[in-house]
Coordinates of C-alpha atoms and ligand atoms in Angstrom, one line a residue:
M1 CA 16.8 -13.8 -9.6
S2 CA 19.9 -12.3 -8.0
E3 CA 20.1 -10.2 -5.7
Q4 CA 21.2 -7.1 -7.6
M5 CA 18.4 -7.7 -10.0
N6 CA 16.2 -7.5 -6.7
D7 CA 17.9 -4.4 -5.6
K8 CA 17.5 -2.9 -9.2
K9 CA 13.5 -3.7 -9.4
A10 CA 13.2 -2.4 -5.8
E11 CA 14.6 1.0 -7.1
S12 CA 12.6 1.0 -10.0
K13 CA 9.3 0.9 -8.1
N14 CA 10.3 3.4 -5.7
P15 CA 7.5 6.3 -6.3
L16 CA 8.9 8.5 -3.6
S17 CA 12.1 9.0 -4.4
G18 CA 13.4 11.8 -7.0
N19 CA 12.5 15.7 -6.8
Q20 CA 9.9 15.1 -3.8
A21 CA 11.6 12.9 -1.9
E22 CA 15.2 14.9 -2.9
Q23 CA 13.6 18.5 -1.4
R24 CA 13.0 16.1 1.9
L25 CA 16.7 15.6 1.6
G26 CA 17.8 19.4 3.7
T27 CA 15.5 18.0 6.7
K28 CA 17.6 14.7 6.8
F29 CA 19.3 15.2 9.7
G30 CA 16.9 17.4 10.8
G31 CA 16.0 16.4 13.9
A32 CA 13.7 14.0 15.2
R33 CA 11.0 12.4 13.0
K34 CA 7.4 12.6 14.5
I35 CA 5.6 9.4 13.1
A36 CA 1.6 8.9 13.8
V37 CA 0.6 5.6 14.5
I38 CA -2.5 3.9 14.3
E39 CA -2.5 0.9 14.8
G40 CA -6.4 0.1 14.0
D41 CA -8.3 -3.1 14.2
G42 CA -7.6 -6.7 13.7
I43 CA -4.1 -7.7 12.4
G44 CA -3.3 -4.1 12.6
P45 CA -1.6 -4.0 16.2
E46 CA 0.7 -7.0 15.4
V47 CA 1.8 -6.4 12.1
T48 CA 2.9 -2.1 12.7
Q49 CA 4.5 -3.6 15.8
Q50 CA 6.7 -5.3 13.3
S51 CA 7.4 -2.6 11.2
I52 CA 7.9 -0.7 14.2
R53 CA 10.9 -3.8 15.4
V54 CA 11.9 -2.6 11.7
L55 CA 12.1 1.2 12.0
D56 CA 13.3 1.2 15.4
A57 CA 16.4 -1.2 13.8
I58 CA 16.8 1.8 11.4
A59 CA 16.6 4.7 13.7
E60 CA 19.5 2.9 15.5
S61 CA 21.6 1.6 13.3
F62 CA 21.3 5.4 11.1
G63 CA 21.4 7.5 13.6
H64 CA 17.8 8.2 13.4
E65 CA 15.2 9.9 15.9
F66 CA 11.6 8.6 15.4
N67 CA 8.9 9.7 17.9
Y68 CA 5.7 8.1 18.0
T69 CA 2.6 8.8 18.8
Y70 CA -0.1 6.4 18.9
C71 CA -3.3 7.3 18.1
L72 CA -7.1 5.8 18.1
M73 CA -9.4 5.1 14.4
G74 CA -11.4 2.5 13.5
A75 CA -13.8 -0.4 15.7
D76 CA -10.9 0.0 18.3
A77 CA -11.7 4.2 18.5
I78 CA -15.5 3.2 18.4
D79 CA -15.2 0.9 21.1
K80 CA -13.4 3.6 23.6
T81 CA -14.8 6.7 22.4
G82 CA -18.1 6.1 20.0
T83 CA -16.5 7.6 17.4
P84 CA -14.6 6.1 14.4
L85 CA -11.6 8.6 14.2
P86 CA -11.6 10.9 17.2
D87 CA -10.4 14.5 16.5
E88 CA -7.7 14.1 18.5
T89 CA -6.1 11.5 16.1
I90 CA -6.7 14.1 13.1
E91 CA -4.8 16.3 15.3
V92 CA -1.8 14.4 15.9
C93 CA -1.8 13.2 12.3
L94 CA -1.1 17.2 10.9
N95 CA 1.3 17.6 13.5
S96 CA 3.6 14.8 12.4
D97 CA 6.0 13.9 9.5
A98 CA 3.7 11.0 8.9
I99 CA 1.4 8.0 9.7
L100 CA 1.9 4.8 9.9
F101 CA -1.4 2.5 9.8
G102 CA -2.5 -0.7 10.2
A103 CA -6.2 -2.3 9.2
I104 CA -9.3 -1.2 9.8
G105 CA -12.7 -3.6 10.0
H106 CA -14.6 -5.4 12.5
P107 CA -17.0 -8.3 11.7
K108 CA -19.7 -7.0 14.3
Y109 CA -20.1 -4.6 12.0
D110 CA -19.1 -6.4 8.0
N111 CA -23.0 -8.4 9.3
D112 CA -25.0 -5.7 10.2
P113 CA -26.2 -3.3 7.2
T114 CA -27.5 -1.1 9.3
A115 CA -25.2 -0.5 11.8
K116 CA -24.6 3.6 12.1
V117 CA -21.0 4.1 13.1
R118 CA -18.8 2.1 10.8
P119 CA -15.3 1.4 11.6
E120 CA -14.4 2.5 7.7
Q121 CA -15.9 5.9 8.3
G122 CA -12.9 6.4 10.0
L123 CA -10.4 6.4 7.7
L124 CA -12.9 7.6 5.0
K125 CA -12.9 10.7 7.0
L126 CA -9.0 10.6 7.7
R127 CA -8.3 10.2 4.1
K128 CA -10.5 13.1 3.3
S129 CA -9.1 15.3 6.2
L130 CA -5.7 15.2 5.5
Q131 CA -6.7 15.2 1.4
L132 CA -4.6 12.5 0.8
Y133 CA -6.1 11.9 -2.4
A134 CA -3.6 9.7 -4.4
N135 CA -3.1 5.9 -3.0
I136 CA -0.2 4.6 -4.8
R137 CA -0.1 0.4 -5.1
P138 CA 2.8 -1.1 -6.6
I139 CA 2.7 -4.7 -7.5
S140 CA 6.1 -7.1 -6.9
T141 CA 6.8 -10.7 -7.5
Y142 CA 9.2 -12.6 -5.8
S143 CA 10.1 -15.5 -7.9
S144 CA 11.0 -17.5 -4.5
L145 CA 6.8 -17.3 -4.4
H146 CA 5.8 -17.7 -7.7
H147 CA 4.8 -21.5 -7.4
L148 CA 2.2 -19.6 -5.0
S149 CA 0.3 -17.4 -7.4
P150 CA -2.4 -19.1 -9.4
L151 CA -1.1 -17.8 -12.8
K152 CA 1.5 -19.8 -14.3
S153 CA 4.7 -18.5 -13.4
K154 CA 5.9 -17.2 -17.0
N155 CA 2.9 -15.3 -17.1
I156 CA 4.4 -13.4 -13.6
E157 CA 8.5 -13.4 -14.3
G158 CA 9.2 -9.5 -14.5
V159 CA 5.5 -8.2 -13.4
D160 CA 5.9 -4.8 -12.3
F161 CA 3.3 -1.8 -12.4
I162 CA 2.3 -0.3 -10.1
I163 CA -1.9 1.4 -9.4
F164 CA -2.6 5.0 -8.9
R165 CA -5.6 5.1 -7.6
E166 CA -7.8 8.0 -7.0
L167 CA -8.7 8.5 -2.8
T168 CA -10.9 11.0 -2.1
G169 CA -13.7 11.7 -4.9
G170 CA -16.1 9.4 -6.4
I171 CA -18.5 7.0 -5.4
Y172 CA -16.9 6.4 -1.8
F173 CA -17.6 10.3 -0.9
G174 CA -20.7 11.3 -3.2
K175 CA -24.2 11.4 -1.6
K176 CA -25.7 8.4 0.2
E177 CA -29.3 7.6 0.4
T178 CA -31.9 5.4 1.4
A179 CA -35.6 6.3 1.1
A180 CA -37.7 6.6 4.6
D181 CA -39.3 3.3 3.9
G182 CA -35.8 1.3 2.8
S183 CA -37.2 0.6 -0.5
Q184 CA -34.2 1.7 -2.4
A185 CA -30.6 3.2 -1.9
S186 CA -28.2 5.4 -3.8
D187 CA -24.9 6.3 -3.4
D188 CA -23.5 9.5 -6.2
C189 CA -20.3 9.1 -8.1
V190 CA -19.2 12.4 -9.0
Y191 CA -15.8 13.7 -10.0
S192 CA -14.2 17.1 -10.5
R193 CA -12.1 18.1 -14.0
A194 CA -9.1 19.3 -10.9
E195 CA -9.6 15.6 -9.0
I196 CA -8.6 14.0 -11.9
E197 CA -5.6 16.6 -13.3
R198 CA -4.0 16.0 -9.9
I199 CA -4.0 12.6 -9.6
A200 CA -3.0 11.7 -13.6
D201 CA 0.1 14.7 -12.9
L202 CA 1.3 12.6 -10.4
A203 CA 0.9 9.4 -12.8
F204 CA 2.1 10.8 -15.6
H205 CA 5.2 11.8 -13.6
F206 CA 6.2 8.7 -12.7
A207 CA 5.9 7.1 -15.5
Q208 CA 8.0 9.2 -16.5
K209 CA 11.1 8.0 -14.1
P210 CA 14.2 6.5 -15.2
G211 CA 13.7 2.8 -15.1
R212 CA 9.7 2.9 -16.0
R213 CA 8.6 1.6 -19.3
K214 CA 6.5 4.9 -19.9
K215 CA 3.5 3.6 -20.2
L216 CA 0.0 5.2 -18.8
T217 CA -3.1 2.8 -19.3
L218 CA -6.4 4.9 -17.5
V219 CA -8.5 1.9 -16.3
D220 CA -12.2 3.4 -16.3
K221 CA -15.9 2.2 -17.8
A222 CA -16.2 5.0 -20.1
N223 CA -18.3 3.5 -22.6
V224 CA -20.8 3.2 -19.8
L225 CA -20.6 6.4 -17.3
E226 CA -20.4 9.9 -17.5
T227 CA -17.5 10.5 -15.0
S228 CA -15.1 8.4 -16.8
R229 CA -16.1 9.4 -19.9
L230 CA -14.3 13.0 -18.1
W231 CA -11.6 11.1 -16.6
R232 CA -11.2 10.3 -20.5
K233 CA -11.5 13.6 -21.6
V234 CA -9.3 15.0 -19.6
V235 CA -6.2 12.7 -19.3
Q236 CA -6.4 12.8 -23.5
E237 CA -5.9 16.8 -22.8
M238 CA -3.3 16.0 -20.8
A239 CA -1.3 13.3 -22.8
P240 CA 0.4 15.9 -25.1
Q241 CA 2.3 17.2 -21.8
Y242 CA 4.4 13.8 -21.6
P243 CA 5.0 13.2 -25.0
D244 CA 7.7 10.0 -23.9
V245 CA 4.4 8.8 -21.9
T246 CA 2.6 5.9 -24.0
V247 CA -1.3 6.6 -23.0
D248 CA -3.8 3.5 -23.2
Y249 CA -7.4 3.0 -22.2
M250 CA -9.0 0.1 -21.2
F251 CA -12.7 -0.8 -19.7
V252 CA -12.1 -1.9 -16.2
D253 CA -14.0 -5.3 -16.4
N254 CA -11.3 -5.4 -19.5
A255 CA -8.8 -4.9 -17.4
A256 CA -9.4 -7.2 -14.1
M257 CA -9.0 -9.7 -17.0
Q258 CA -5.9 -8.7 -18.5
I259 CA -4.5 -8.5 -15.3
I260 CA -5.1 -11.8 -14.7
L261 CA -4.5 -12.7 -18.8
N262 CA -1.1 -10.8 -19.3
P263 CA -0.1 -8.5 -16.4
K264 CA 3.1 -7.8 -18.0
Q265 CA 1.3 -5.9 -20.1
F266 CA 1.4 -2.9 -17.4
D267 CA 3.4 -0.3 -16.4
V268 CA 1.3 2.5 -14.4
I269 CA -2.2 1.8 -13.7
L270 CA -4.0 5.2 -13.5
T271 CA -7.8 4.8 -12.3
E272 CA -10.8 6.0 -10.2
N273 CA -11.2 5.0 -6.7
M274 CA -13.7 2.2 -6.5
F275 CA -12.0 0.4 -9.7
G276 CA -8.6 0.6 -8.1
D277 CA -10.1 -0.8 -4.9
I278 CA -11.2 -4.0 -6.6
I279 CA -8.5 -3.9 -9.3
S280 CA -5.2 -4.1 -6.4
D281 CA -6.9 -7.1 -4.1
E282 CA -6.9 -8.8 -7.3
A283 CA -3.5 -8.3 -9.1
S284 CA -2.5 -8.6 -5.4
V285 CA -2.4 -12.9 -6.7
I286 CA 0.0 -12.1 -8.8
S287 CA 2.7 -11.1 -5.6
G288 CA 1.6 -14.0 -4.1
S289 CA -0.5 -13.2 -1.6
L290 CA -2.5 -10.2 -0.1
G291 CA -0.5 -9.5 2.8
L292 CA 2.7 -9.0 1.1
L293 CA 1.5 -5.5 -0.9
P294 CA 2.1 -1.6 0.9
S295 CA 0.7 1.6 -0.1
A296 CA 1.2 5.2 0.2
S297 CA -1.3 7.6 -0.2
V298 CA -0.2 10.9 -0.7
G299 CA -2.1 14.4 -0.5
I300 CA -2.0 17.9 -1.4
N301 CA 0.1 18.5 1.4
E302 CA 3.3 17.9 0.7
R303 CA 4.5 17.6 3.9
I304 CA 1.7 14.4 5.3
A305 CA 1.5 11.3 4.1
L306 CA 0.4 7.7 5.0
F307 CA 1.4 4.4 5.2
E308 CA -0.6 1.6 5.0
P309 CA -1.1 -2.7 3.9
I310 CA -2.8 -3.0 1.7
H311 CA -4.7 -5.8 3.2
G312 CA -8.2 -5.6 5.6
S313 CA -8.4 -6.3 9.4
Y314 CA -7.9 -10.0 9.0
P315 CA -10.0 -10.9 12.2
Q316 CA -9.9 -14.6 11.7
A317 CA -6.3 -14.2 12.4
A318 CA -6.1 -11.4 15.0
G319 CA -3.7 -12.2 18.2
K320 CA -2.5 -15.4 16.8
D321 CA 0.9 -13.9 15.7
I322 CA 0.3 -15.5 12.3
A323 CA -0.5 -12.7 10.2
N324 CA 2.1 -11.3 7.4
P325 CA 3.7 -8.5 8.6
I326 CA 5.8 -7.6 5.1
G327 CA 2.2 -5.9 3.4
S328 CA 3.5 -3.3 6.6
I329 CA 7.1 -3.7 7.1
L330 CA 7.6 -2.4 3.1
S331 CA 4.7 0.3 3.6
A332 CA 6.8 1.3 6.7
A333 CA 9.8 1.5 3.5
M334 CA 7.9 3.5 1.7
M335 CA 7.3 5.9 4.8
L336 CA 11.6 6.1 4.6
E337 CA 11.8 6.9 1.3
F338 CA 9.1 9.8 1.7
L339 CA 11.5 10.7 4.8
G340 CA 14.2 11.3 2.4
M341 CA 16.1 8.4 3.6
E342 CA 16.3 6.3 0.6
E343 CA 18.9 3.7 1.3
E344 CA 17.2 3.0 5.3
A345 CA 13.7 2.2 2.5
K346 CA 16.5 -0.1 0.2
L347 CA 17.9 -1.8 3.5
V348 CA 14.6 -2.4 4.5
R349 CA 13.1 -3.8 1.2
D350 CA 17.0 -6.4 0.9
A351 CA 15.7 -7.9 4.1
V352 CA 12.5 -8.3 2.9
N353 CA 13.9 -9.4 0.1
W354 CA 16.1 -12.4 1.5
T355 CA 13.7 -13.6 4.0
L356 CA 11.4 -14.1 0.9
Q357 CA 14.5 -16.3 -0.9
Y358 CA 14.9 -18.1 2.4
S359 CA 11.4 -19.2 2.7
F360 CA 10.8 -17.1 6.2
V361 CA 7.5 -17.1 5.4
T362 CA 3.8 -16.9 7.0
K363 CA 1.4 -18.5 7.4
D364 CA -0.4 -17.4 4.4
I365 CA 2.0 -18.1 2.2
D366 CA 2.9 -21.9 3.4
P367 CA 0.8 -23.4 5.7
V368 CA 2.6 -26.4 6.4
N369 CA 6.2 -24.8 7.4
F370 CA 5.4 -21.5 8.2
Y371 CA 7.3 -18.6 10.8
F372 CA 5.7 -16.2 13.2
T373 CA 4.7 -12.4 12.6
S374 CA 6.9 -11.6 15.0
T375 CA 9.7 -14.6 13.9
I376 CA 9.4 -12.3 10.5
G377 CA 9.7 -8.9 12.4
E378 CA 12.7 -10.4 14.0
L379 CA 14.1 -11.6 11.5
I380 CA 13.9 -8.5 9.0
S381 CA 15.2 -5.8 12.1
D382 CA 17.9 -8.2 12.3
Y383 CA 19.0 -7.8 8.9
V384 CA 18.9 -4.3 9.3
S385 CA 20.8 -4.3 12.4
G386 CA 23.5 -6.3 9.8
K387 CA 23.0 -9.1 12.7
I388 CA 22.4 -11.6 10.3
S389 CA 25.7 -12.6 7.9
G390 CA 25.7 -14.5 5.1
S391 CA 26.0 -18.0 7.4
V392 CA 22.4 -18.5 8.5
K393 CA 22.3 -20.7 12.0
R394 CA 18.7 -22.1 10.7
E395 CA 18.4 -24.1 13.3
N396 CA 18.2 -21.3 15.8
I397 CA 15.1 -19.7 13.6
E398 CA 14.1 -23.2 13.0
L399 CA 12.9 -23.1 16.8
R400 CA 11.3 -20.0 16.4
K401 CA 9.3 -22.1 14.4
S402 CA 5.5 -23.0 14.5
T403 CA 4.4 -26.3 15.8
I404 CA 1.2 -26.1 15.4
I405 CA 0.3 -27.8 11.4
Ligands
LIG501 C1 -8.6 -0.6 1.0 C2 -9.2 -0.5 1.6 C3 -10.7 0.5 2.0 C4 -10.6 1.2 0.9 C5 -11.5 -0.2 3.2 C6 -11.8 -0.6 4.7 C7 -12.6 1.5 3.3 O1 -10.0 -1.9 1.2 O2 -7.7 0.6 1.6 O3 -8.1 -0.5 0.1 O4 -11.9 0.8 0.5 O5 -10.2 1.9 0.4
LIG502 MG1 -9.6 -2.4 -0.4

């Protein structure tokens, strides 16, 4: 794929461009930007550090100032404060322009179903407290990585879709109960019309953007679930307001199969919280690695948004400098876009494309010939700073390659 085509693709995938970003342009040069940084657990700190490095390179090249405030969340926060989300973290986030988050989760809680306090509660509470109701997950493909996908190249060439996952409702947040004798448990799934309308509205608008194929697929389980029937009814009622968007409806079990069989058919997928969680991990295999995918969570307060890779804390890799920082770096690019810095975001994406094109990749992508997390971060920030010219001194970079084979 030519450089130019990559650029065009990256632009068309920009979920935060257009009105939202333009509204912020007025403050584009309005002084320092406050960024709350939550590194979290497992590989969270090391991938987030690479994003900070890239953001610093952007700040330097474009004359911006980013002020970072580090806060606690997750297992790290439980160890240090006894709670997965200290009030101070919410306070800092509310007073920031954007939040950059790494990953959450620790095996000591995963294997203990009786644990009363869990790291994930921190992230769920933060999403709810900031009312971040829409999680936007773009699925991209890179031709240099096609061979890594378990899917056939001809099926993934040109795949470009985006998942709008509802993030603050449904079964994640319904009433949870376990009978006193432990014989039964339940999780309620509740959705209100208003909760469906606000995210559907975002997804419809996104489908109308230039460069999109103007197709919206609602993924639900309307043949079984009452909440899904409400989603379908609300979306059907809204559809006439967006006459240029074709709407189709798919049961989630079929969608799970179609994402593998024929992912090209999708443009914008709209779905509820848990279905979105599951199908977005599934969709990452199209790109080649879960480690590549970014996300943005936006809410009712247009001023605040959270940016995080979709991967988990990958504890087996923590501290080894082998995790893929690209999901986090592309999340930082989405953050730049949100801050009205479109050109800066594009440069970061170009830098990422450049590393992948020249096979500067981490262990998840090439288990034999791989580069360290920090080397990839350095290469991307060097590219952003204009330190990498057409002729790369590959020998120098080779020295920074892993010798652990
Ligand atoms: C995600 C994660 C979270 C979720 C977990 C860590 C609570 O899997 O962001 O996709 O289920 O939402
Ligand atoms: Mg998930």
